[in-house]
Coordinates of C-alpha atoms and ligand atoms in Angstrom, one line a residue:
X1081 CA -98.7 38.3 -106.8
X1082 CA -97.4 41.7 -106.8
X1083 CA -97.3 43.5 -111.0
X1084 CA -93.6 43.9 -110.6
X1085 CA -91.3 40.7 -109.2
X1086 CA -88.4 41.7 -110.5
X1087 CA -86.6 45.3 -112.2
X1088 CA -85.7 48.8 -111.2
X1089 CA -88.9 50.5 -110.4
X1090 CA -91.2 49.6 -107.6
X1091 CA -94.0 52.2 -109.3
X1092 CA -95.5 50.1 -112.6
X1093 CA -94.6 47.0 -114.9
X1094 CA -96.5 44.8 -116.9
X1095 CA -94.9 41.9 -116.5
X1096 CA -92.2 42.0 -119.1
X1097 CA -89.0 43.3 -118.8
X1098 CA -87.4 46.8 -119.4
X1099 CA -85.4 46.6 -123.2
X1100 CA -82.5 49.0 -124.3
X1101 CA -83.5 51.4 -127.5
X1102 CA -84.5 49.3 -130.5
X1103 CA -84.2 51.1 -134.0
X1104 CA -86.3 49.2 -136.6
X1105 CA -84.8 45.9 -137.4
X1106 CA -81.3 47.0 -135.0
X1107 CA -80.3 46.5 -131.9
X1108 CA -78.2 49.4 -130.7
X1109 CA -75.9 49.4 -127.7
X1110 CA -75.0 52.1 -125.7
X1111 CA -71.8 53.2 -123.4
X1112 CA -73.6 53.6 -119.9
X1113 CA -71.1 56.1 -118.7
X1114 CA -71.0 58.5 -122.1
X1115 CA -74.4 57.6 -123.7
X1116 CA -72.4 57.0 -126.8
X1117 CA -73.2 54.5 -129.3
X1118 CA -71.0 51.4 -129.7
X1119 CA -72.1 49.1 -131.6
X1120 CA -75.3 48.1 -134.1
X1121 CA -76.5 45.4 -135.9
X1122 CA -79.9 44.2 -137.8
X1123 CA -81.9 41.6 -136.0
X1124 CA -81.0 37.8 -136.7
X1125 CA -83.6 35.9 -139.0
X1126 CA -84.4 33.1 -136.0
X1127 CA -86.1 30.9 -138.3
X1128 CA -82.6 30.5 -140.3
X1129 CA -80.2 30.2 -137.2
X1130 CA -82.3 27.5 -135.6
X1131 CA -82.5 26.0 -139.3
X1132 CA -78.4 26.2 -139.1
X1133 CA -78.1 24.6 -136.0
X1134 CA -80.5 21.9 -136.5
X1135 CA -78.5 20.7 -139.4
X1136 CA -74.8 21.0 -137.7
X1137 CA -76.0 19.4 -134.3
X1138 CA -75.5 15.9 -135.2
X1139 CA -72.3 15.8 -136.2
X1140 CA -71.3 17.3 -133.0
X1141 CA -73.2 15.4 -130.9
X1142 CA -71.1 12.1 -132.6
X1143 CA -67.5 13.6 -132.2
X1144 CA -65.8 12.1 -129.5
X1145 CA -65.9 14.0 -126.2
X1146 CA -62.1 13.7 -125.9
X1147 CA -62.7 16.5 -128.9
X1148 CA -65.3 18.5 -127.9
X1149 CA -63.3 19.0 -124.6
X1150 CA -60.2 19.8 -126.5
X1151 CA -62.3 22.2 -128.4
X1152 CA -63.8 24.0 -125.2
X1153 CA -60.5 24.0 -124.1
X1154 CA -59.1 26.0 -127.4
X1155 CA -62.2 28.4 -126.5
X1156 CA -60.4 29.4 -123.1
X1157 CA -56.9 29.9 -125.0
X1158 CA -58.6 32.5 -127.5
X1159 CA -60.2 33.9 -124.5
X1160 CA -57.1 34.4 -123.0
X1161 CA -55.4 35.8 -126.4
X1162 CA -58.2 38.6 -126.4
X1163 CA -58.4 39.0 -122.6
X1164 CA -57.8 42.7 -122.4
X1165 CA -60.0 43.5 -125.5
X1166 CA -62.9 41.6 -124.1
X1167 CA -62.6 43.1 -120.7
X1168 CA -62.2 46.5 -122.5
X1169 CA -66.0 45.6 -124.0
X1170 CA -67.3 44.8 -121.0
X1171 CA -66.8 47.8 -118.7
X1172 CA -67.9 49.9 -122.3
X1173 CA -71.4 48.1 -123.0
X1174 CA -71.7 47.4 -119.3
X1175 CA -70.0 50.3 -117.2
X1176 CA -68.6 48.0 -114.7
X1177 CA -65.0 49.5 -113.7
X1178 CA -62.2 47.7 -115.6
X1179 CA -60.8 45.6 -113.2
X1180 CA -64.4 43.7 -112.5
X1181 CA -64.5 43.2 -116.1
X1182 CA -60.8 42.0 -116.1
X1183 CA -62.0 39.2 -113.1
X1184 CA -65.2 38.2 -115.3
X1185 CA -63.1 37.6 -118.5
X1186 CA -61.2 35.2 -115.3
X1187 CA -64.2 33.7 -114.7
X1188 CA -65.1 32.8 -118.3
X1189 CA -61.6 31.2 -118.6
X1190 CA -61.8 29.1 -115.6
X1191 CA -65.7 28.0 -116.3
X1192 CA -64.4 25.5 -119.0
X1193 CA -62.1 23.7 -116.4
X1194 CA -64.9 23.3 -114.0
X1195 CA -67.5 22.4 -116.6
X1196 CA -65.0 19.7 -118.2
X1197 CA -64.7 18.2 -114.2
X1198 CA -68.4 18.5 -113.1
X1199 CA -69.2 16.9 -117.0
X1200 CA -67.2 14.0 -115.5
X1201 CA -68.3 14.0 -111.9
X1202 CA -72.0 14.5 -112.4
X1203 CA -72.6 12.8 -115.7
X1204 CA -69.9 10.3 -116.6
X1205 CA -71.1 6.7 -117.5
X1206 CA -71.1 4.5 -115.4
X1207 CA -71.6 0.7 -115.5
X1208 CA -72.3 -1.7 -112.6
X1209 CA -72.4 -5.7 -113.3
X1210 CA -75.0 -8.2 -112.7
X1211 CA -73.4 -11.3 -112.9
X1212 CA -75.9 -13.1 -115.1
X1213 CA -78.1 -10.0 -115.7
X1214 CA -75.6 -8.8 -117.9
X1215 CA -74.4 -4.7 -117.1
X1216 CA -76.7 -1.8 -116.1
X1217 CA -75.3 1.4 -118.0
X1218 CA -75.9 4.7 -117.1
X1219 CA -75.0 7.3 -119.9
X1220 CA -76.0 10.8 -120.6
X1221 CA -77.1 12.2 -124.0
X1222 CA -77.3 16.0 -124.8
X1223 CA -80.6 17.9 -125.4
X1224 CA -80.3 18.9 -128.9
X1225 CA -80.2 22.6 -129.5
X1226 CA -80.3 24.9 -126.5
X1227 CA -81.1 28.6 -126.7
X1228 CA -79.3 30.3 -124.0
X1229 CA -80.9 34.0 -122.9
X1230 CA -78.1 36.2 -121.5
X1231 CA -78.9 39.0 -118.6
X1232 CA -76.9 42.1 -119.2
X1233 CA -75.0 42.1 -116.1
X1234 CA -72.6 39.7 -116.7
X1235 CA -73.2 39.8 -120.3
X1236 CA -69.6 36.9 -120.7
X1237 CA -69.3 34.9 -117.7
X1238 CA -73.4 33.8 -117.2
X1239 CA -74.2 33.1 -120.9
X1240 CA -70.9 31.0 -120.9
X1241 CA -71.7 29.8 -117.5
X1242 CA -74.8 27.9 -119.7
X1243 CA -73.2 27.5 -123.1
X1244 CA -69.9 25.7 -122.0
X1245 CA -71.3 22.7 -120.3
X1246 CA -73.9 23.0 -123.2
X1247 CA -71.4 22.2 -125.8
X1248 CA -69.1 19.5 -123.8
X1249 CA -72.5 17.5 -123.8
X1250 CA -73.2 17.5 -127.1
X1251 CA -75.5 20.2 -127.8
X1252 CA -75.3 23.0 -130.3
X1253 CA -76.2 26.3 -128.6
X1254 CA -78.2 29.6 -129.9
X1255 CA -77.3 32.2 -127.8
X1256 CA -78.8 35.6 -127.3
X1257 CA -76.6 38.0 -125.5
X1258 CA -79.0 40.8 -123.5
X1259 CA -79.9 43.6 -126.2
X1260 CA -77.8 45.7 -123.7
X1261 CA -74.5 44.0 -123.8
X1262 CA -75.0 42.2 -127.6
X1263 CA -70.9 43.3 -128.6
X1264 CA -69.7 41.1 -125.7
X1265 CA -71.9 38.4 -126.8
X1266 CA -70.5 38.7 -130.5
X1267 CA -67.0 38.7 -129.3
X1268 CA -67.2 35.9 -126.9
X1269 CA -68.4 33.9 -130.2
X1270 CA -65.5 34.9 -132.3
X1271 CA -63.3 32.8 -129.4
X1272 CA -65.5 30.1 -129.7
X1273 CA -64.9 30.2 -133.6
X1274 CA -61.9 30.4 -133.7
X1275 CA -61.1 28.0 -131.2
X1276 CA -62.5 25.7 -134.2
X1277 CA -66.5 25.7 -132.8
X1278 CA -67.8 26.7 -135.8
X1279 CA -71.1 29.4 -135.9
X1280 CA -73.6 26.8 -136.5
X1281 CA -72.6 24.9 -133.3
X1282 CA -72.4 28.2 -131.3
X1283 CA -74.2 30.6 -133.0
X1284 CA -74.5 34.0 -131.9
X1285 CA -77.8 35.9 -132.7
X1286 CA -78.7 39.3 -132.2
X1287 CA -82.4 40.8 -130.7
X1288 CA -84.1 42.0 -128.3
X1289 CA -87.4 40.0 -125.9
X1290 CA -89.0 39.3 -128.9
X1291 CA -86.2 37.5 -130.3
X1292 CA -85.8 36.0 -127.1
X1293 CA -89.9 34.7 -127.1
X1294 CA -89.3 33.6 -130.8
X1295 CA -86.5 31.2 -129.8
X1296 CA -88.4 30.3 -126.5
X1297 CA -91.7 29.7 -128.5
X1298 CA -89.7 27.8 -131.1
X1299 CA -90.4 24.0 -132.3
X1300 CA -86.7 23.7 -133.0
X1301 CA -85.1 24.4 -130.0
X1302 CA -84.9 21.7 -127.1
X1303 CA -84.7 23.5 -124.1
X1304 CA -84.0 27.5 -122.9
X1305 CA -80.7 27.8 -120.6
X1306 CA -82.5 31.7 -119.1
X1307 CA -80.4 34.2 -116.8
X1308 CA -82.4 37.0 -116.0
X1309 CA -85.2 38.5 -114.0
X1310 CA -87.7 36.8 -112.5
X1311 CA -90.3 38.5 -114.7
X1312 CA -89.0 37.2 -117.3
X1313 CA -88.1 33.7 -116.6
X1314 CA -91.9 33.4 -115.4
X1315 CA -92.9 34.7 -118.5
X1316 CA -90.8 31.8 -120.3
X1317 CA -91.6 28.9 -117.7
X1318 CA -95.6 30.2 -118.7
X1319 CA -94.9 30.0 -122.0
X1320 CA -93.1 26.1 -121.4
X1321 CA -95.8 24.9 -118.9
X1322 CA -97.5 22.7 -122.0
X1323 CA -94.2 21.5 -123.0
X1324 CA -92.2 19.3 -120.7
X1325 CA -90.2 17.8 -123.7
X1326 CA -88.4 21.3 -123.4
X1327 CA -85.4 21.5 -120.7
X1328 CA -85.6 24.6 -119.0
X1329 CA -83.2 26.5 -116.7
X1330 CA -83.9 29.3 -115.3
X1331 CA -81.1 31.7 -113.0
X1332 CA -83.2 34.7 -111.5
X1333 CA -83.0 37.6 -109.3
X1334 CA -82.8 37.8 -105.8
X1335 CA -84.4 40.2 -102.4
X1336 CA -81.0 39.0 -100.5
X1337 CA -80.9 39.3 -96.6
X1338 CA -77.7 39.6 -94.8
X1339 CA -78.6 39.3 -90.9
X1340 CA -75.8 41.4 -88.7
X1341 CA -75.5 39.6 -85.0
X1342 CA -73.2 39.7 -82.3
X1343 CA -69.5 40.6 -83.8
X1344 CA -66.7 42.7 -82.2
X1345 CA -65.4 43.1 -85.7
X1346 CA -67.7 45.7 -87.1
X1347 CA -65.0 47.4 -90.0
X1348 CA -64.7 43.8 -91.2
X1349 CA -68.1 43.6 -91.0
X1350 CA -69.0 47.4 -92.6
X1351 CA -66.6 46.2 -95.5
X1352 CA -68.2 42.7 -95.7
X1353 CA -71.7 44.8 -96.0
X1354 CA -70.7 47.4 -98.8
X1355 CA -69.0 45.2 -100.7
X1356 CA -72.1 42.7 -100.9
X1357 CA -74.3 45.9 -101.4
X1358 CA -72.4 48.1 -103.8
X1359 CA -70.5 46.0 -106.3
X1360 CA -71.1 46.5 -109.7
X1361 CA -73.5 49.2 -108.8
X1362 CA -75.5 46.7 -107.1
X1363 CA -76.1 45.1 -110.3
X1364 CA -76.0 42.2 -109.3
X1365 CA -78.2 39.0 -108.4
X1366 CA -76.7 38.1 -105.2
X1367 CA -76.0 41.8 -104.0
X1368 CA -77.6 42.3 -100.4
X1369 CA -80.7 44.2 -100.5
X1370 CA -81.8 43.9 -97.0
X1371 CA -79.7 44.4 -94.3
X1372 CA -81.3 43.2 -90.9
X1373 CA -79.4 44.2 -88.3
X1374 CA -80.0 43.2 -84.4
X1375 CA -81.3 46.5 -82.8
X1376 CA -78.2 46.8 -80.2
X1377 CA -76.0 46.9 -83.1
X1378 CA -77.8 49.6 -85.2
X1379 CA -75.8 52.4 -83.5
X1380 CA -72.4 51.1 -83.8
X1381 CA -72.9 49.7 -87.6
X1382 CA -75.0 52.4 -89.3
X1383 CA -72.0 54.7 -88.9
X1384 CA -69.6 52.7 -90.0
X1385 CA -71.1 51.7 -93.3
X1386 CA -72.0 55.4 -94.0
X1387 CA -69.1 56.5 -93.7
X1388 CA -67.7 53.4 -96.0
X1389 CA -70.0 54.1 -98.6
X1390 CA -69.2 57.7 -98.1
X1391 CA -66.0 57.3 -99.6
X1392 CA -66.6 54.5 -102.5
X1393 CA -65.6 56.1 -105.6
X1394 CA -68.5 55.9 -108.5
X1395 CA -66.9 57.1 -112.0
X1396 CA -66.3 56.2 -115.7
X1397 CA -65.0 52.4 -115.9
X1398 CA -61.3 53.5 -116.9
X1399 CA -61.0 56.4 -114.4
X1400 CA -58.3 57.3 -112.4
X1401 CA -58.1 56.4 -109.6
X1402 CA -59.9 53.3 -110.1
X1403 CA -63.5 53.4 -108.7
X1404 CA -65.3 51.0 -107.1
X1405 CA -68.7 51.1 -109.2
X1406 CA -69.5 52.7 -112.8
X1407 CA -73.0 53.6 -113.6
X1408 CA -76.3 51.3 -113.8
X1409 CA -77.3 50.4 -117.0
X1410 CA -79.3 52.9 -118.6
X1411 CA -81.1 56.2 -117.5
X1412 CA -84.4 54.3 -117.6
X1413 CA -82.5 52.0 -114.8
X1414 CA -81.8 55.5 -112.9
X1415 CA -85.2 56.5 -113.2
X1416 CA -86.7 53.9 -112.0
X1417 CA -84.3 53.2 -109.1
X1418 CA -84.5 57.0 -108.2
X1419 CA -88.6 56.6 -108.2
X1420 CA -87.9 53.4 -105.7
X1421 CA -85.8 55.2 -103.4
X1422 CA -88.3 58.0 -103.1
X1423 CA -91.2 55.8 -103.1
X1424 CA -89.3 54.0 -99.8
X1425 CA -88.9 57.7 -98.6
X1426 CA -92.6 58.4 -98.9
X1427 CA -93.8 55.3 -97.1
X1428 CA -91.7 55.3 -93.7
X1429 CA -88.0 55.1 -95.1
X1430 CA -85.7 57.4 -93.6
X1431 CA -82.6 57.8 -95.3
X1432 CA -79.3 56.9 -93.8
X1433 CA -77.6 58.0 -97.3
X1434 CA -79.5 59.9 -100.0
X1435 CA -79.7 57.7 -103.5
X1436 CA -77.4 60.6 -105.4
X1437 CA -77.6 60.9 -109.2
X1438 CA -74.5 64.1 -110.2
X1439 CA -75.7 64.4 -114.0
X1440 CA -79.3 63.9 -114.6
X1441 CA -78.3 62.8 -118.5
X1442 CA -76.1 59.9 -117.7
X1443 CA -76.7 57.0 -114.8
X1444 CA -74.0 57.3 -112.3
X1445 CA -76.2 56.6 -109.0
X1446 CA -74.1 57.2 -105.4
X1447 CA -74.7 54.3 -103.0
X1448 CA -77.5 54.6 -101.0
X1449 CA -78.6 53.6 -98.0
X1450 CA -82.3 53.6 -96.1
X1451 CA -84.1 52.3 -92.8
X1452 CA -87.2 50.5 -93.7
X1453 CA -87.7 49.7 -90.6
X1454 CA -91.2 51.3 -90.1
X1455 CA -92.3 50.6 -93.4
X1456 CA -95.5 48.4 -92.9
X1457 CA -95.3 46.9 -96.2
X1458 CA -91.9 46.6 -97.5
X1459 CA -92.3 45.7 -101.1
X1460 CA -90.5 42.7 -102.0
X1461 CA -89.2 43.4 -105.1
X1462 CA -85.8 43.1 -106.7
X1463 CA -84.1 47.1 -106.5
X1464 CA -81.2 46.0 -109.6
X1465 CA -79.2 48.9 -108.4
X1466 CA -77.0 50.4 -105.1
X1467 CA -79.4 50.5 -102.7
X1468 CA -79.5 48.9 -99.0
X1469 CA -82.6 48.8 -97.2
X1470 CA -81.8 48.5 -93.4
X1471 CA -84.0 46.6 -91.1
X1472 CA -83.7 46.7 -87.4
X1473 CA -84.9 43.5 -85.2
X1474 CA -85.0 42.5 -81.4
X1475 CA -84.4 38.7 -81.7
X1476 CA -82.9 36.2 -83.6
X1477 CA -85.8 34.7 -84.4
X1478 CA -87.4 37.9 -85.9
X1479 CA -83.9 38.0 -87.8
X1480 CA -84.7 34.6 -89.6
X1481 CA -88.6 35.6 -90.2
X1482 CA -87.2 38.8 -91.8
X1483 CA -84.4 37.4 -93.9
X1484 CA -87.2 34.8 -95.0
X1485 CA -89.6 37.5 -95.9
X1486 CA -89.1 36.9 -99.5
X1487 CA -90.7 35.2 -102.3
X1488 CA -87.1 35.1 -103.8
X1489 CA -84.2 32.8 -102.3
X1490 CA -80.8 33.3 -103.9
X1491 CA -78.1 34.1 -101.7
X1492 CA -78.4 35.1 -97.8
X1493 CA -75.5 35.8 -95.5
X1494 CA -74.8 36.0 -91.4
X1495 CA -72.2 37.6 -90.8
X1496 CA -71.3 37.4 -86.9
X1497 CA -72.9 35.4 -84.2
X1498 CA -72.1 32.0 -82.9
X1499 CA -71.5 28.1 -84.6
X1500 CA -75.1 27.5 -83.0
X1501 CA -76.8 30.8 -84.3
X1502 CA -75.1 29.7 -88.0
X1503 CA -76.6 26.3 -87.9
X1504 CA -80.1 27.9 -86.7
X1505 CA -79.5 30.2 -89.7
X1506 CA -79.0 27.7 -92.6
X1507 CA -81.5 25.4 -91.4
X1508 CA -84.6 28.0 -91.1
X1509 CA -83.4 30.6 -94.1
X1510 CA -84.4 29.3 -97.3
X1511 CA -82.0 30.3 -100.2
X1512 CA -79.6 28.5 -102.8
X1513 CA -76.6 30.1 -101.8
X1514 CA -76.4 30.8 -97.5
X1515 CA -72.7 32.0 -95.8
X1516 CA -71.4 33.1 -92.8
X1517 CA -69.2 35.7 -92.3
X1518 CA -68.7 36.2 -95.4
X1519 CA -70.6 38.7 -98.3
X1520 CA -73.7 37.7 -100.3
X1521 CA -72.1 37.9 -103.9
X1522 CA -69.6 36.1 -105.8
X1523 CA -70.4 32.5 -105.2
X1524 CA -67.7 30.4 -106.7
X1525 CA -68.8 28.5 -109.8
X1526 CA -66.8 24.8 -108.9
X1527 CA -70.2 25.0 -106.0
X1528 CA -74.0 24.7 -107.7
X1529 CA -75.5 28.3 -107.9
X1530 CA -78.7 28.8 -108.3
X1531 CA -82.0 30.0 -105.8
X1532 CA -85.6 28.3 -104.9
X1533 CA -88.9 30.7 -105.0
X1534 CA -88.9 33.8 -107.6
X1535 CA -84.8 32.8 -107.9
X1536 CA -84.7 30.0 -110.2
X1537 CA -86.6 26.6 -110.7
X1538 CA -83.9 23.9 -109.0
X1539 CA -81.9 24.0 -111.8
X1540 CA -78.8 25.3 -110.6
X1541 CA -75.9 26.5 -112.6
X1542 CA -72.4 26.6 -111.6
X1543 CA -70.6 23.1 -110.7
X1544 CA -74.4 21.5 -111.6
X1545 CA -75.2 22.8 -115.0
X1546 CA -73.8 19.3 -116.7
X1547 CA -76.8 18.3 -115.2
X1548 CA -79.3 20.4 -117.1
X1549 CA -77.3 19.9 -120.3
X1550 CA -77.4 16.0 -120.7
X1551 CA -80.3 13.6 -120.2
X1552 CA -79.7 10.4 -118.4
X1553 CA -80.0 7.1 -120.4
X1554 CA -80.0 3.7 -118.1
X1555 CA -79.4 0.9 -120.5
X1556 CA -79.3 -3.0 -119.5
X1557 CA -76.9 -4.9 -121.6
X1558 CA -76.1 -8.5 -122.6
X1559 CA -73.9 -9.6 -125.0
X1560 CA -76.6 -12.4 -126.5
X1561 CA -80.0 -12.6 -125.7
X1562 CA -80.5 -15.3 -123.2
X1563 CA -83.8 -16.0 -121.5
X1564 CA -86.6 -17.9 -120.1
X1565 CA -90.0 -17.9 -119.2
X1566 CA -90.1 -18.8 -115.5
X1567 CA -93.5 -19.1 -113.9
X1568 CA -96.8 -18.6 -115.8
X1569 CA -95.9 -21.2 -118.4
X1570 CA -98.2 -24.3 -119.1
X1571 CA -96.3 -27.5 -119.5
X1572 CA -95.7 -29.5 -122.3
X1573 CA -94.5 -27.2 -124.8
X1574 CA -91.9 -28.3 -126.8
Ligands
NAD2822 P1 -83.9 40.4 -118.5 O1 -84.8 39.4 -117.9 O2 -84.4 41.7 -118.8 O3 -83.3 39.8 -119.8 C1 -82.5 38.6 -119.8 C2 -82.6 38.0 -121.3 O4 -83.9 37.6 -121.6 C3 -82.2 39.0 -122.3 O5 -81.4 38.3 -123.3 C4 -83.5 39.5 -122.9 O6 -83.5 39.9 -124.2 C5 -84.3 38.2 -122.8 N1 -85.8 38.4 -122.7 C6 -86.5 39.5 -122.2 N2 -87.8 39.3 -122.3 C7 -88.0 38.0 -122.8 C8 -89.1 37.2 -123.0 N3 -90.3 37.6 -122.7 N4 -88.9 36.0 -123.6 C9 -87.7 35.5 -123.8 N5 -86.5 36.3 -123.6 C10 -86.7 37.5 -123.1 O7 -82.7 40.5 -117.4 P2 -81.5 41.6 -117.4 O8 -82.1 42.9 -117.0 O9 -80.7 41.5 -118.6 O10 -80.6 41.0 -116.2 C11 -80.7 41.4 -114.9 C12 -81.5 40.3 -114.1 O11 -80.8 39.1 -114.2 C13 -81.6 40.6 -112.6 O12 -82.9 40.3 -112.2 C14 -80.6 39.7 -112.0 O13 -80.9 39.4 -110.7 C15 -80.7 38.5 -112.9 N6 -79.5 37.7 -112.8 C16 -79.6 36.4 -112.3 C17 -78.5 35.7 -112.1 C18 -78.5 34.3 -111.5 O14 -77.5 33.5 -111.7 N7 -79.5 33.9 -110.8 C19 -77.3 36.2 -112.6 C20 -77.2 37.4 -113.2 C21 -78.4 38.2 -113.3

């Protein structure tokens, strides 16, 4: 396996993953777009949350779920109360323009209807009769308590994505926003509290990876709700192998292909392209990274999308006009994606459009985009930042072998071709999420989401997290006992 799965460079990496500026005992968070500080706060003792939620757990594992749903429910109100603050956080800590953050606080509010459906759908009770045998139950009971691992990305909607089916089952959750985005986390639990789920149930704690090991190494917690890179879920499933009392959940990164075939609709399918490419500065796990392109096509598309991406505005979050991406992360997220792009450059990449970076102190990073064509070894990593490889191929069966040249499998799209190309499509490319004729990003949540390979460990989240969050109990039931011994028995027995 190649040193780096997952992250922004393609030059070094030791198997961990990158972490934001830690001062002594604080975590610090930055503004991406002004460097400026935002927010600080000492490390959380992990020993005493665990402790905490290990003693409150009970109790809301026996409260009705009529209440816990009502409570969850309350959580989405308080959400919407704050929804312009919260957003407001998010394009600060993150540097995603404001109306993205203003559709994730959306998302958040809409997770707790679908997680209060899919609780019911996938892990009602159920009880089927068998005449004399009595009933055959089937009920689910929660893990216990959960640590759930935040990435930085979507530092609101993913944690919650975990934490709000998490709670409707009965668990009490520990939740440790990225050390990049920690203010979101801490705000997203102040709606929680308020919404009358107090801090022991859903308990906010601050830290970095070690944190994050401490809880994952810990006796006290029942399983590890991870979204992330795949460095680091690996790191954490190692860490698990011994333990398969511990539920584990892992939501990775992706090397997503979009294949471009025969279409007459090529601005549709430019826009389709950028979009899946570009948003949130490519910071995201479903963003297309590869885009393999049928070679009699090449000519007609490569303009197109240039001169798209020519004109997507990257600024400051609240700027005006609105752009269309902020910054990455951090400058170490620059660098490394700058050293990528040049590394592609120095093994065979030419470059459609140069990675740009205006202000060499702050991370702004132009959309970029590169043939890799004759690249003899295209490393398959995860770039975490704007920039499209494109691949060019003769056949659709070298389309498929490319789009599966991946250890990862999140998302993959086709955009164009015909019903019978499609259907060859989703049954040879192996990914969680696969669309046609539409981008790579945004699956909806009310679907399962999740990837096979480096992309997760069939644990999806989405519509199927109740499942991860509840075990299943089969019980066989009679009001009385009542039995006999049939055959076997000698007679004469009284
Ligand atoms: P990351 O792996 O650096 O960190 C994620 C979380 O894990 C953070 O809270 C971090 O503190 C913690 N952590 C780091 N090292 C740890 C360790 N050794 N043990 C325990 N915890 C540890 O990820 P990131 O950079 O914040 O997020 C970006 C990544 O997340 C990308 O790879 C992206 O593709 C992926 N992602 C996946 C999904 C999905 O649903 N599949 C969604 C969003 C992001």
């Amino acid at each position: 396996m190649d040193a780096v799965v997952s992250g922004s460079a393609l030059s070094t990496g030791d198997g961990e993953a990158m972490s934001a500026p830690v001062f002594g005992p604080e975590i610090v968070s930055f503004e991406p777009a002004t460097g400026k500080e935002i927010w600080r706060a000492p490390v959380s003792d992990i020993d005493e949350a665990i402790k905490r939620a290990r003693r409150a757990w009970p109790a809301w594992a026996a409260q009705p779920l009529s209440t816990r749903m009502e409570l969850v429910r309350r959580f989405a109100n308080e959400v919407r109360k704050d929804a312009e603050k919260l957003a407001t956080m998010i394009s600060r800590e993150t540097g995603k323009p404001q109306w993205e953050a203003a559709a994730e606080v959306e998302s958040v509010i809409a997770k707790v209807e679908v997680s209060i459906r899919a609780f019911a759908e996938r892990t009602a009770q159920r009880r089927f009769d068998n005449a004399m045998q009595g009933t055959s139950a089937v009920r689910h009971k929660p893990h216990g308590v959960l640590a759930v691992l935040g990435p930085f990305n979507y530092p609101a909607h993913l944690p919650n994505a975990h934490i709000v089916p998490a709670l409707i089952a009965g668990n009490a959750v520990i939740f440790k926003p990225s050390e990049k985005a920690p203010a979101t986390g801490e705000m997203l639990q102040r709606c929680f509290n308020r919404a009358g789920i107090t801090s022991a149930i859903m308990q906010f704690v601050c830290g970095g990876p070690e944190e994050g090991k401490q809880l994952v190494a810990h006796d006290g917690i029942d399983g590890v709700l991870f979204t992330g890179s795949a460095n680091t879920g690996i790191n954490i499933n190692r860490k698990l192998a011994t333990r398969p009392d511990k539920i584990v959940a892992l939501e990775m990164g992706g090397n997503n292909p979009v294949v471009l075939w025969d279409t007459p609709k090529l601005t549709d399918a430019a826009a389709l392209i950028v979009r899946s490419a570009f948003s949130t500065a490519g910071q995201r796990c479903t963003a297309a990274r590869r885009l393999i392109v049928k070679s009699s096509m090449y000519d007609s598309i490569v303009p197109e999308l240039k001169s798209l991406a020519d004109r997507l505005i990257f600024a400051e979050p609240f700027a005006e006009p609105a752009p269309f991406m902020g910054p990455v992360i951090d400058n170490a997220a620059a660098d490394g994606l700058t050293e990528s792009f040049l590394y592609l450059l120095s093994r065979g990449g030419k470059a459609i459009k140069h990675l740009v970076r205006p202000d060499e102190n702050l991370p702004f990073l132009s959309p970029a985009i590169i043939d890799t064509t004759a690249m003899p070894d295209r490393p398959d990593v995860e770039l975490f930042g704007p920039i499209l490889q494109v691949i060019k191929v003769d056949d659709f069966d070298q389309a498929i072998a490319e789009a599966n040249n991946t250890r990862f499998g999140l998302a993959a799209s086709l955009i164009g071709g015909t019903p019978q190309e499609y259907n060859r499509f989703w049954a040879n490319v192996r990914a969680g999420v696969i669309n046609w004729n539409k981008g790579t990003i945004g699956p909806s949540h009310a679907a399962p989401v999740g990837g096979i390979g480096l992309s997760g460990n069939h644990r999806p989240t989405g519509y199927y997290a109740a499942d991860y969050c509840a075990y299943p109990v089969s019980s066989g039931e009679l009001d009385q006992p009542r039995a006999l011994i049939g055959i076997g028995l000698r007679s004469g027995g009284e």
